[in-house]
Coordinates of C-alpha atoms in Angstrom, one line a residue:
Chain A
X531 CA 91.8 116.5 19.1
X532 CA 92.3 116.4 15.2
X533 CA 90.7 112.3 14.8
X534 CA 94.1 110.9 12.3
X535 CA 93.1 108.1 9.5
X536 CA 94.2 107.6 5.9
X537 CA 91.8 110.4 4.8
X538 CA 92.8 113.1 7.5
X539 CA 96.8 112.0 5.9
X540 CA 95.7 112.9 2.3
X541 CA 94.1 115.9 3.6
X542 CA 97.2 117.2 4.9
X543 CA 99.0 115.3 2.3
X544 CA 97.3 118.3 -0.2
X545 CA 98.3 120.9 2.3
X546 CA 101.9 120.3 2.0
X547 CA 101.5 118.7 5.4
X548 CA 102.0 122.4 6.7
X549 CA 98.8 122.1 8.5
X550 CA 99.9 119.6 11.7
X551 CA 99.2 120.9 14.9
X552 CA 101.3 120.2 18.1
X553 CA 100.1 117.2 19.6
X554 CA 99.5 118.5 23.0
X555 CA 99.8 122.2 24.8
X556 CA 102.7 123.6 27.1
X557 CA 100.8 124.6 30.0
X558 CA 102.2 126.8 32.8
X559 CA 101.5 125.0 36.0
X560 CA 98.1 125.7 38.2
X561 CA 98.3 126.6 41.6
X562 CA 96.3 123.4 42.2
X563 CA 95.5 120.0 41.0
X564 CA 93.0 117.8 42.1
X565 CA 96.2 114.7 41.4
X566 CA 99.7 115.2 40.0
X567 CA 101.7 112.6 38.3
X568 CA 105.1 112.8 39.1
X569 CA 107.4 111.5 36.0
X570 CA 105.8 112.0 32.2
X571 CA 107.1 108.1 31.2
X572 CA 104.3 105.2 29.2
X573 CA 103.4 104.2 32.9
X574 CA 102.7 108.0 34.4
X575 CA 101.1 110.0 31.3
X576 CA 99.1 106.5 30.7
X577 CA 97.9 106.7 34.0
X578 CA 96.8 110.5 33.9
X579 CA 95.2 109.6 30.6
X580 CA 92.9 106.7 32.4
X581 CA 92.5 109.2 35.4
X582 CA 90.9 111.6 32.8
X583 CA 89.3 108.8 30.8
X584 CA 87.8 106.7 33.3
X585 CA 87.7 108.0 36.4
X586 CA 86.4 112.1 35.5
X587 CA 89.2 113.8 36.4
X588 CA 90.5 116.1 34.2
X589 CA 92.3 118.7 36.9
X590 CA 95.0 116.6 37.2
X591 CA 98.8 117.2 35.8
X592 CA 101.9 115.2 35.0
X593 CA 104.9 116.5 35.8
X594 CA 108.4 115.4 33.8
X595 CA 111.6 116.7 35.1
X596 CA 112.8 116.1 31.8
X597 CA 111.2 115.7 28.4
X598 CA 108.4 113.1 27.9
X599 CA 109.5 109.8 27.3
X600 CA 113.0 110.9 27.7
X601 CA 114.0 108.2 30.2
X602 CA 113.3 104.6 30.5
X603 CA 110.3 104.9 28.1
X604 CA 112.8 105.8 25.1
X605 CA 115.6 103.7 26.3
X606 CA 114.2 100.0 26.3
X607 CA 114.3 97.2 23.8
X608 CA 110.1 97.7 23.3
X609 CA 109.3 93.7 24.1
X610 CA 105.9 92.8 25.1
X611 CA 105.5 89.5 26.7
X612 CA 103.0 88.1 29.4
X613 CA 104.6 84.7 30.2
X614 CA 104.9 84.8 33.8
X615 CA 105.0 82.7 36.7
X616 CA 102.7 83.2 38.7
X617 CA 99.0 83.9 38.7
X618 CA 99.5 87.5 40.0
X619 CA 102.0 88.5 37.2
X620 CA 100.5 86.8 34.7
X621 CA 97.1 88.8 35.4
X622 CA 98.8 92.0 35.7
X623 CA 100.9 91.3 32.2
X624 CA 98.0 89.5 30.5
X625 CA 95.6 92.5 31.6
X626 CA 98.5 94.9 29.7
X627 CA 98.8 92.8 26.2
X628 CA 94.9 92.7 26.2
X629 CA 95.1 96.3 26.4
X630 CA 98.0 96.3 24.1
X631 CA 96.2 94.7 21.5
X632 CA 93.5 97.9 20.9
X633 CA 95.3 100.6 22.2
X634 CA 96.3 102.3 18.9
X635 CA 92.6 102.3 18.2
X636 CA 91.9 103.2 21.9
X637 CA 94.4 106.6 21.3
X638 CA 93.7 107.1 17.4
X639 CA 97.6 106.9 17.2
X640 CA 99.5 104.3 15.2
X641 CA 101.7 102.5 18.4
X642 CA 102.7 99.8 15.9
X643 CA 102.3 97.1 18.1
X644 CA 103.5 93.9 16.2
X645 CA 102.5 91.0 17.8
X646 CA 105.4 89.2 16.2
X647 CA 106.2 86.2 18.7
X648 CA 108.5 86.1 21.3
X649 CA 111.0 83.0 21.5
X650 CA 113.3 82.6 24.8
X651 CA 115.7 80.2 24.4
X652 CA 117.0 77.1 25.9
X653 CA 120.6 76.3 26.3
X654 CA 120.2 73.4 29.1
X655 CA 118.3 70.9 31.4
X656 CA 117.6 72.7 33.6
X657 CA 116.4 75.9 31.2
X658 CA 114.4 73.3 29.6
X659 CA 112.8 72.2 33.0
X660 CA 112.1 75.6 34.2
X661 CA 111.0 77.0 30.9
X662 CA 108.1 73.8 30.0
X663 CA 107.0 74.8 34.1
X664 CA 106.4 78.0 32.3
X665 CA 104.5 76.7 29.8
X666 CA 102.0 75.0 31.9
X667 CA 101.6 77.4 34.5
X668 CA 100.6 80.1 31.6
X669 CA 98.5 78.1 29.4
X670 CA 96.7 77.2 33.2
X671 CA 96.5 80.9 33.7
X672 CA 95.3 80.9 30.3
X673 CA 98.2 83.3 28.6
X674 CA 99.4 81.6 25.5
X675 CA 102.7 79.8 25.7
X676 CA 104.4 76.3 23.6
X677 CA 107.5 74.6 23.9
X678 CA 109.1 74.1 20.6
X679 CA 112.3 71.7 19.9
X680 CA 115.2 72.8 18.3
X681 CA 114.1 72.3 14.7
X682 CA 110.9 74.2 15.5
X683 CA 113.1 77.5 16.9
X684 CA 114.8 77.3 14.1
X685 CA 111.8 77.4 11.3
X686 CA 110.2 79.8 13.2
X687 CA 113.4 82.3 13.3
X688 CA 115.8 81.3 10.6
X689 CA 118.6 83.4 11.4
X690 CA 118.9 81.5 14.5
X691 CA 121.9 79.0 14.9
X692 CA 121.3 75.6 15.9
X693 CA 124.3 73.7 15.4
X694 CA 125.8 71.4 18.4
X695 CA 128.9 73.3 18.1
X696 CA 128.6 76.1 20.0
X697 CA 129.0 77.0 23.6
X698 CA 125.7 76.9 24.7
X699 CA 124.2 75.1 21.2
X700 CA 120.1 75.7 21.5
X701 CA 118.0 72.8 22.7
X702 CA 114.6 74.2 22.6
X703 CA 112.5 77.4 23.3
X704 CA 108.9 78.7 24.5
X705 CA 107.6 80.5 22.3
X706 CA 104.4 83.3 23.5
X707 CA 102.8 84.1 19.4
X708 CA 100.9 87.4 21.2
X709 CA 104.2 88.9 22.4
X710 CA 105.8 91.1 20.4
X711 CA 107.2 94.4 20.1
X712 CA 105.6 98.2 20.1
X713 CA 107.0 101.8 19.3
X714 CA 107.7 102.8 22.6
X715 CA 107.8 106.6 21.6
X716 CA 104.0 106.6 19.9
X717 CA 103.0 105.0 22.9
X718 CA 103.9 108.0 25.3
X719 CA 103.1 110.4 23.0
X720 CA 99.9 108.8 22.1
X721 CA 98.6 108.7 25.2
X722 CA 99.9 112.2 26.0
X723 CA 97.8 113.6 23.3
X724 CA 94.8 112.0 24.2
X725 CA 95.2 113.0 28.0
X726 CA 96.1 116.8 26.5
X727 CA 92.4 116.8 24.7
X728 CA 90.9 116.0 27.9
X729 CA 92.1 118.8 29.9
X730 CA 95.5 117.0 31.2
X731 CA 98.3 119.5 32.2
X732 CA 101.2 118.2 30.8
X733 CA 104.6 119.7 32.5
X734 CA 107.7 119.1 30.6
X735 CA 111.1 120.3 32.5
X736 CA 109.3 120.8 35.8
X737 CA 111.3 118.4 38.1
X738 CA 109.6 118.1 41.7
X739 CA 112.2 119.0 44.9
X740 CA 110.3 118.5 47.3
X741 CA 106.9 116.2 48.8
X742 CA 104.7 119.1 51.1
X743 CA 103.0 117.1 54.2
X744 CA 100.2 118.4 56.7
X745 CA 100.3 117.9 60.6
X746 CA 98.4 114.9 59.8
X747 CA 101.2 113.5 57.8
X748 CA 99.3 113.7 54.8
X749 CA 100.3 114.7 51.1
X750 CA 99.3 119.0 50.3
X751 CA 101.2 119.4 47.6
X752 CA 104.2 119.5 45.4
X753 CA 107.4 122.0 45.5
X754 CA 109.1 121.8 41.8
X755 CA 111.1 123.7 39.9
X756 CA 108.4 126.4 38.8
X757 CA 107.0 126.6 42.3
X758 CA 105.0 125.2 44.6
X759 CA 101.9 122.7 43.6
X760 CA 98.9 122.2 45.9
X761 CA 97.6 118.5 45.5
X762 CA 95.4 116.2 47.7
X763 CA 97.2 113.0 45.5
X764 CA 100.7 112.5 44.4
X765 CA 101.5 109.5 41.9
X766 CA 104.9 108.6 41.6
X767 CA 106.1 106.8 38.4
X768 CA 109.6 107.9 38.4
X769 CA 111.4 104.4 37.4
X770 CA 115.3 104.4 38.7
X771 CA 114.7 108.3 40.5
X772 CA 111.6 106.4 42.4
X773 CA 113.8 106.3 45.8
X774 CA 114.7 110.1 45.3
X775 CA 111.2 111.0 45.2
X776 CA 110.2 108.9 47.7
X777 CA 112.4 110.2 49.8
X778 CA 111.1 113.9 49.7
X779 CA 108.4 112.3 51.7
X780 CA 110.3 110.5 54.4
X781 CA 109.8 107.3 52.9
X782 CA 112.6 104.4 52.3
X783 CA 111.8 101.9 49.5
X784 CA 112.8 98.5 48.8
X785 CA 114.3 99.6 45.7
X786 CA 117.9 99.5 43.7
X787 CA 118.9 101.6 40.7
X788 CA 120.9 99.6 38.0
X789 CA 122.3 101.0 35.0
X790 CA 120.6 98.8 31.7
X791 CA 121.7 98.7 28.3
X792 CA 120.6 98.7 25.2
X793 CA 122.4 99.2 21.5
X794 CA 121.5 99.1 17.9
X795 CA 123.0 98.0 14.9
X796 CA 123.3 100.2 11.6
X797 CA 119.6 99.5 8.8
X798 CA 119.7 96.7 7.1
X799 CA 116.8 94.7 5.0
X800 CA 114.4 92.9 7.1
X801 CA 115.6 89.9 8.3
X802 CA 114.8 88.8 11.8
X803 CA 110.7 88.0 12.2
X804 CA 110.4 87.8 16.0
X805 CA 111.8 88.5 19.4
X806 CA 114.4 86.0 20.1
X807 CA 115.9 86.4 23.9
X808 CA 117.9 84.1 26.4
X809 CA 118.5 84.1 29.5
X810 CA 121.5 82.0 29.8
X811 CA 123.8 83.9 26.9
X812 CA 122.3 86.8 28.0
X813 CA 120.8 88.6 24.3
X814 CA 118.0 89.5 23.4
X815 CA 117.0 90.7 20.1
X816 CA 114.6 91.9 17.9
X817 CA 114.4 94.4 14.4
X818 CA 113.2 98.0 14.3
X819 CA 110.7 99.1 11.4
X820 CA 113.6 101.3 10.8
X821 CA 116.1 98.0 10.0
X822 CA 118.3 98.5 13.1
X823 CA 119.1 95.2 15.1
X824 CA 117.5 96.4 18.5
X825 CA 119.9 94.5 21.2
X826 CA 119.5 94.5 24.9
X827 CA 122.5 93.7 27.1
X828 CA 122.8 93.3 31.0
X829 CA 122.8 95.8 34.0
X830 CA 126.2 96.8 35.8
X831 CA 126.9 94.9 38.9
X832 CA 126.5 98.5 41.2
X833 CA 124.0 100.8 41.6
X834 CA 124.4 104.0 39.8
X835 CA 122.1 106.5 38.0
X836 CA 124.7 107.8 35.5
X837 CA 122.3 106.1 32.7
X838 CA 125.1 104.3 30.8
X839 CA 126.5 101.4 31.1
X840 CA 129.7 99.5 31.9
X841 CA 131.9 98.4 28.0
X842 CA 132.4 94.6 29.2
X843 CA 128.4 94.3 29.9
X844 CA 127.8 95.1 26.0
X845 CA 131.0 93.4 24.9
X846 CA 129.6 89.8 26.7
X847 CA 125.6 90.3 25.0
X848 CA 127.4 90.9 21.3
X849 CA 129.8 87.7 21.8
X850 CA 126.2 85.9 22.7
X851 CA 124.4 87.6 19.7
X852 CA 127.5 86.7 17.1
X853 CA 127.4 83.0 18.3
X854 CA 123.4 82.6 18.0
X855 CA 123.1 84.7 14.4
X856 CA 126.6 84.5 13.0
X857 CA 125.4 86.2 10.1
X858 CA 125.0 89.5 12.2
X859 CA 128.7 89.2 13.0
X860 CA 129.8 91.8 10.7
X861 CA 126.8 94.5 11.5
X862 CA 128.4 97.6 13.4
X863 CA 126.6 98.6 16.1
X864 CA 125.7 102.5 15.7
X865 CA 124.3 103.8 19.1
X866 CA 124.5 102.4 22.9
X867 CA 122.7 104.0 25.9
X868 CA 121.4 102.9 29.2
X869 CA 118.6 103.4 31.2
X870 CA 117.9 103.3 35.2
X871 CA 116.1 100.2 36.5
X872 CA 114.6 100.1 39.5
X873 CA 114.7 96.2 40.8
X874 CA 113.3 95.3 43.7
X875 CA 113.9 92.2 45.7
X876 CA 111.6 89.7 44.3
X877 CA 111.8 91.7 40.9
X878 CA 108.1 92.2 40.8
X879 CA 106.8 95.8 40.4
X880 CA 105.0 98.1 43.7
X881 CA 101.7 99.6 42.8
X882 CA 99.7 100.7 45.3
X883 CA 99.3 102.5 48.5
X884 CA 102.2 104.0 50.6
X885 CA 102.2 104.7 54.8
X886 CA 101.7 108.6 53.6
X887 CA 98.0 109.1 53.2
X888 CA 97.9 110.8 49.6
X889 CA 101.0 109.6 48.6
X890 CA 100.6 106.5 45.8
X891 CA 103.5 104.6 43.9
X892 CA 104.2 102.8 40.5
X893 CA 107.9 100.9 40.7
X894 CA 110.3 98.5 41.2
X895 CA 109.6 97.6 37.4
X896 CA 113.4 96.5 36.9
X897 CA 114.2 95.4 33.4
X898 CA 110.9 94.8 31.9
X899 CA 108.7 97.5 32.6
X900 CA 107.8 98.6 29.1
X901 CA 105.6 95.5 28.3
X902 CA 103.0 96.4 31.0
X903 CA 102.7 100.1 30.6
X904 CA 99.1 100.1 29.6
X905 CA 98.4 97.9 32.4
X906 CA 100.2 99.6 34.6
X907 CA 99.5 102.9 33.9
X908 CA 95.6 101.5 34.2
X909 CA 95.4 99.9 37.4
X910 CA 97.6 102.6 38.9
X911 CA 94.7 105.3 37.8
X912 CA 92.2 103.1 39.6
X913 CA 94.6 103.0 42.4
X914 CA 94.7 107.0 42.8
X915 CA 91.1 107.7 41.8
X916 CA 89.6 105.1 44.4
X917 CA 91.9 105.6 47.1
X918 CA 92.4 101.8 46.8
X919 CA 94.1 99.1 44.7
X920 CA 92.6 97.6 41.7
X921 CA 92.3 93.3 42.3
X922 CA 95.2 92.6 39.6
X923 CA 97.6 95.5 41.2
X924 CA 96.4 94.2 45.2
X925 CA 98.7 91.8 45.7
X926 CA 101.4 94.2 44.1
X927 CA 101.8 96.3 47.1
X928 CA 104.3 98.0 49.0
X929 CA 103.3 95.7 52.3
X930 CA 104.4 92.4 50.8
X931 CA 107.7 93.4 52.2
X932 CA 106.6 93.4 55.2
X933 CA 104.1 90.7 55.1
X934 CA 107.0 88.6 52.9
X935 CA 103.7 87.6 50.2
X936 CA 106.4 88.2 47.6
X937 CA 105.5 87.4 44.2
X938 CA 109.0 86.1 43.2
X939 CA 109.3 86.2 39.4
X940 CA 113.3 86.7 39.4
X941 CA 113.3 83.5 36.4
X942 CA 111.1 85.0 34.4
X943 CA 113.1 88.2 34.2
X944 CA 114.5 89.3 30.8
X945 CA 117.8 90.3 32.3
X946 CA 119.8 87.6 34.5
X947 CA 120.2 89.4 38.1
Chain B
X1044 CA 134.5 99.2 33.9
X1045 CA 135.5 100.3 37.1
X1046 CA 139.2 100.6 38.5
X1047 CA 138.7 99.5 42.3
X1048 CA 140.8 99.8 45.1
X1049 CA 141.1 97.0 47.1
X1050 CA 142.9 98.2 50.8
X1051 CA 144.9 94.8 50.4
X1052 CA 145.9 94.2 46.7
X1053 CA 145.6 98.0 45.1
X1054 CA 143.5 99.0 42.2
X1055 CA 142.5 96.3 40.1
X1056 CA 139.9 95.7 37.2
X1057 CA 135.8 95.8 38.5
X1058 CA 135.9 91.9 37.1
X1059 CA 138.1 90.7 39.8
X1060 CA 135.5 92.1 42.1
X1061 CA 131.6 91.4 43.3
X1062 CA 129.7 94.1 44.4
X1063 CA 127.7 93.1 47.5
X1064 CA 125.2 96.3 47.8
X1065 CA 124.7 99.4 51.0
X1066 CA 127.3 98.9 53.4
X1067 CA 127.3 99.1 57.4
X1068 CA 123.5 97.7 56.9
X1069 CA 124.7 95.6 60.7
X1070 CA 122.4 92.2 61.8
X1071 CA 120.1 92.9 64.6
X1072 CA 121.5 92.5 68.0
X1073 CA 118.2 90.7 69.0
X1074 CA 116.7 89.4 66.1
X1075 CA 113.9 87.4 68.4
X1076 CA 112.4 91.2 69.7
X1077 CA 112.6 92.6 66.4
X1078 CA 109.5 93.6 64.7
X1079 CA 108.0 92.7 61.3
X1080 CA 108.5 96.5 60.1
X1081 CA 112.4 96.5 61.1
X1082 CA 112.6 93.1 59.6
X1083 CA 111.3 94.7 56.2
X1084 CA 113.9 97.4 56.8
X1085 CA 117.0 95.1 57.3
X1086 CA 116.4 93.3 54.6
X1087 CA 115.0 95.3 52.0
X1088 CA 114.7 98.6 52.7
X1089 CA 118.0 100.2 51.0
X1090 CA 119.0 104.3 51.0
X1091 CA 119.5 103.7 46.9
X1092 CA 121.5 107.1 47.5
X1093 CA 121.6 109.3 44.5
X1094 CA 125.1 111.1 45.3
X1095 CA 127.5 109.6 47.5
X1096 CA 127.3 106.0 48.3
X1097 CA 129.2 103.5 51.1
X1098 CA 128.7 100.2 49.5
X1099 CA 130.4 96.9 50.0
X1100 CA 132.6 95.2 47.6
X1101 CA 134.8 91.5 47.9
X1102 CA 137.3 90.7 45.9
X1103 CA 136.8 87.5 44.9
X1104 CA 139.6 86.8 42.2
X1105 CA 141.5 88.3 44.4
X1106 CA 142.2 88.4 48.2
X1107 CA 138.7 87.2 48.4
X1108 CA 137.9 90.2 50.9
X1109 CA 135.3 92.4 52.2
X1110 CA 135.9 95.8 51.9
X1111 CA 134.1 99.4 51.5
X1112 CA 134.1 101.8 48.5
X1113 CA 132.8 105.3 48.1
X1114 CA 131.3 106.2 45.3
X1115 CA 129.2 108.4 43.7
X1116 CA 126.9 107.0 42.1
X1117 CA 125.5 110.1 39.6
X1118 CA 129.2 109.6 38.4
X1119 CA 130.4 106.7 39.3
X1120 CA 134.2 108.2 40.5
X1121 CA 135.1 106.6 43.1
X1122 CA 136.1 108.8 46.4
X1123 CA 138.4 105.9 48.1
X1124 CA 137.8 102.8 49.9
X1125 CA 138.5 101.0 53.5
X1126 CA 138.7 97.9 55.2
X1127 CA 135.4 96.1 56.5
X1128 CA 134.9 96.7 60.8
X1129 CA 135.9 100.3 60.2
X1130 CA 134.0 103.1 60.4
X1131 CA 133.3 105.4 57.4
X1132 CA 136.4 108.1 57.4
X1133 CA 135.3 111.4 57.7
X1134 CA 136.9 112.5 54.4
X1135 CA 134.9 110.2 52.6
X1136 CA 131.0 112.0 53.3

């Protein structure tokens, strides 16, 4: 793997930059694999990077039906937060924006992380009840978090709109200084192109049809589109497809698939310093290196995996996003898309074991899965190389359904649900 | 946003509706027998059908009634509807 800094830039720089290789190889598929990741998003090629990296095994593939990061990875609003509830999540998210915070060094690629503050608003009491709760419980957990009045919001994110006379006028906000933003993109195809320099398969337009079991009940291998795999361990990290997959294997999940949106306004200068998001309005925004207003909007009321979203769902976030920054009233929105969310019922993710011996899962990551894809994608290795959960993904499981130890973080959601 | 047929009041705008998830998920006849694992599966376990989905709308600024739609959900066309207690038409698989 060619090791990028300032010198290797000049270098290639005086080459007429006609010397860049391709960042990782376009392997046929083996006949075998000692563990297949199914679904080449941040969370699945991050976890066959810390498979290779940490745990020895470098026979592995991942297998993307589509292109890598072609689906939720490359459709979200790239916010990183860790102010959760509850000790669980706020492990698993803290254990992610640790990771965050070295990973372009980690991967020798630039992800841009910009830990540029995240500010969620307050519009009423009770916001203002749950959120300072919030603040407590992190700092106790020890993730950073402050409550900051009105006047305070407002110094620390000038475009922001204070006045009494709105619908929902602003009457405070927590603030977490570590959260921030990343570029989604470098971070799956950074961690691709370390995993491809150690020895990592990676299988672009390769969708799987089909889950192979033995008498036992156990996972063999794979059937995809370019034939059949043979695998002792199957990793699914498949986002909104995740009850598809599952199903291959006879398996029902406590899972629903929600169309999410996102949208983006035409360049302008830099103006907006931070995250700003709110549950209440509904908006949440934030400004691309590029100068594009990057807003998220709701999820459709109905399941659906057509990956776009309802006109009225946008429509309501921009009436929000004109009445907290009136200034942006007049920016034209250039591009929409959505994404498919898997949520489950206490919005917390599933990473763990499954009832089919072989057979390991990464979902139910909802609207806010991008922020812990290092974490994720690092606990779920341990997960598959071990043959047993890591202690911040433990409580995470699949049995917690069953056992009703949910880990109910539906407030601390970016998206109202 | 959707144009939904209510069996009572016609098509009408997806606002006047709620969308209230998988239909024909039916209570347990005896919840006291029922084990932990079917528990998980009535309440949370869902089919999350990529294709052709029964799912259960009301509409609430409406009639205010429970009914069924068809859908399919890698498109999102609806296939037709029908009123709550009845069984899934054969036309409608």
């Amino acid at each position: 793997m060619e090791r990028f800094s300032g010198l290797s830039l000049l270098r290639h720089a005086f080459g007429g930059h006609q010397g860049w290789k391709p960042f990782w190889r376009e392997p046929a598929p083996k006949a075998a694999y000692d563990a297949v990741i199914v679904g080449g998003g941040g969370h699945g090629i991050g976890a066959a990077y810390y498979l290779a990296k940490e745990h020895g095994l470098r026979n592995i593939a991942v297998l993307e039906k589509g292109w890598l990061g072609g689906g939720n990875t490359g459709r979200n609003t790239t916010i990183i937060r860790s102010n959760y509830l509850f000790p669980e999540s706020a492990a698993l998210y803290n254990h992610a924006l640790k990771l965050w915070e070295t990973l372009s060094e980690t991967l020798n690629y630039n992800t841009m992380y910009s830990p540029r503050g995240v500010l969620m608003l307050a519009h009423t009491v009770h916001d203002v009840q749950v959120f300072r709760r919030h603040v407590h419980a992190n700092r106790a957990a020890g993730v950073d978090n402050e409550w900051l009045d009105a006047a305070q919001c407002k110094a620390f994110c000038p475009p922001l709109n204070i006045s009494d006379n709105i619908r929902y006028p602003v009457v405070g906000g927590a603030l977490q200084r570590r959260g921030g933003t990343a570029r989604h993109d470098a971070v799956v195809w950074g961690y691709a192109r370390a995993a491809d320099a150690m020895g990592v398969d990676i299988i672009q337009n390769c969708g799987v049809t089909g889950i192979r079991r033995n008498a036992a009940g156990a996972v063999e291998g794979v059937e995809t589109e370019r034939g059949f795999i043979a695998t002792p361990k199957v990793g699914v990290s498949a986002a909104g497809n995740t009850s598809v997959v599952m199903a291959m294997a006879g398996l029902r999940m406590p899972l629903e698939s929600y169309p999410l949106q996102a949208l983006v306004s035409e360049p302008v200068k830099p103006d907006f310093p931070c995250v700003v998001m709110s549950n209440t309005v509904h908006a949440y925004i934030s400004q691309s290196d590029k100068g594009e207003m990057v807003i998220g909007a709701g999820t459709d009321a109905y399941t659906s995996y057509t990956q776009r979203g309802a006109m009225h769902i946008a429509s309501h976030t921009l009436d929000a996003i004109c009445e907290l920054f009136p200034a942006y009233r007049r920016l034209r929105m250039l591009r929409s898309w959505g994404g498919i969310v898997d949520t489950t019922p206490d919005r917390s993710p599933i990473i763990g074991k499954t009832p089919v011996p072989g057979l390991y899962v990464n979902c139910g990551w909802g609207t806010g899965g991008f922020k812990a894809t290092p974490g994720s994608a690092h606990v779920f290795a341990h997960t598959i190389a071990r043959d047993e959960p890591h202690p911040i993904n433990a409580p995470f499981s699949l049995e917690r359904f069953r056992t009703g130890r949910f880990i109910d973080e539906a407030a601390a959601a970016a998206v109202a649900h | 946003m959707l144009l939904i047929p209510c069996p009572y009041c016609g098509e009408r705008p997806e606002l006047e509706f709620r969308y209230g998830g998988q239909a024909h998920i039916a209570r347990p006849e005896n919840p006291a027998a029922l084990s932990e694992e079917d528990w998980a599966g009535f309440l949370y376990m869902r089919d999350n059908e990529k294709g052709v989905h029964a799912e259960r709308w009301r509409h609430v600024h409406g009639c205010a009634r429970f009914f069924n739609v068809v859908r399919d959900t890698t498109t999102d066309r609806i296939l037709g509807s029908y009123k709550a207690g009845e069984t899934r038409p054969e036309t409608l698989r």
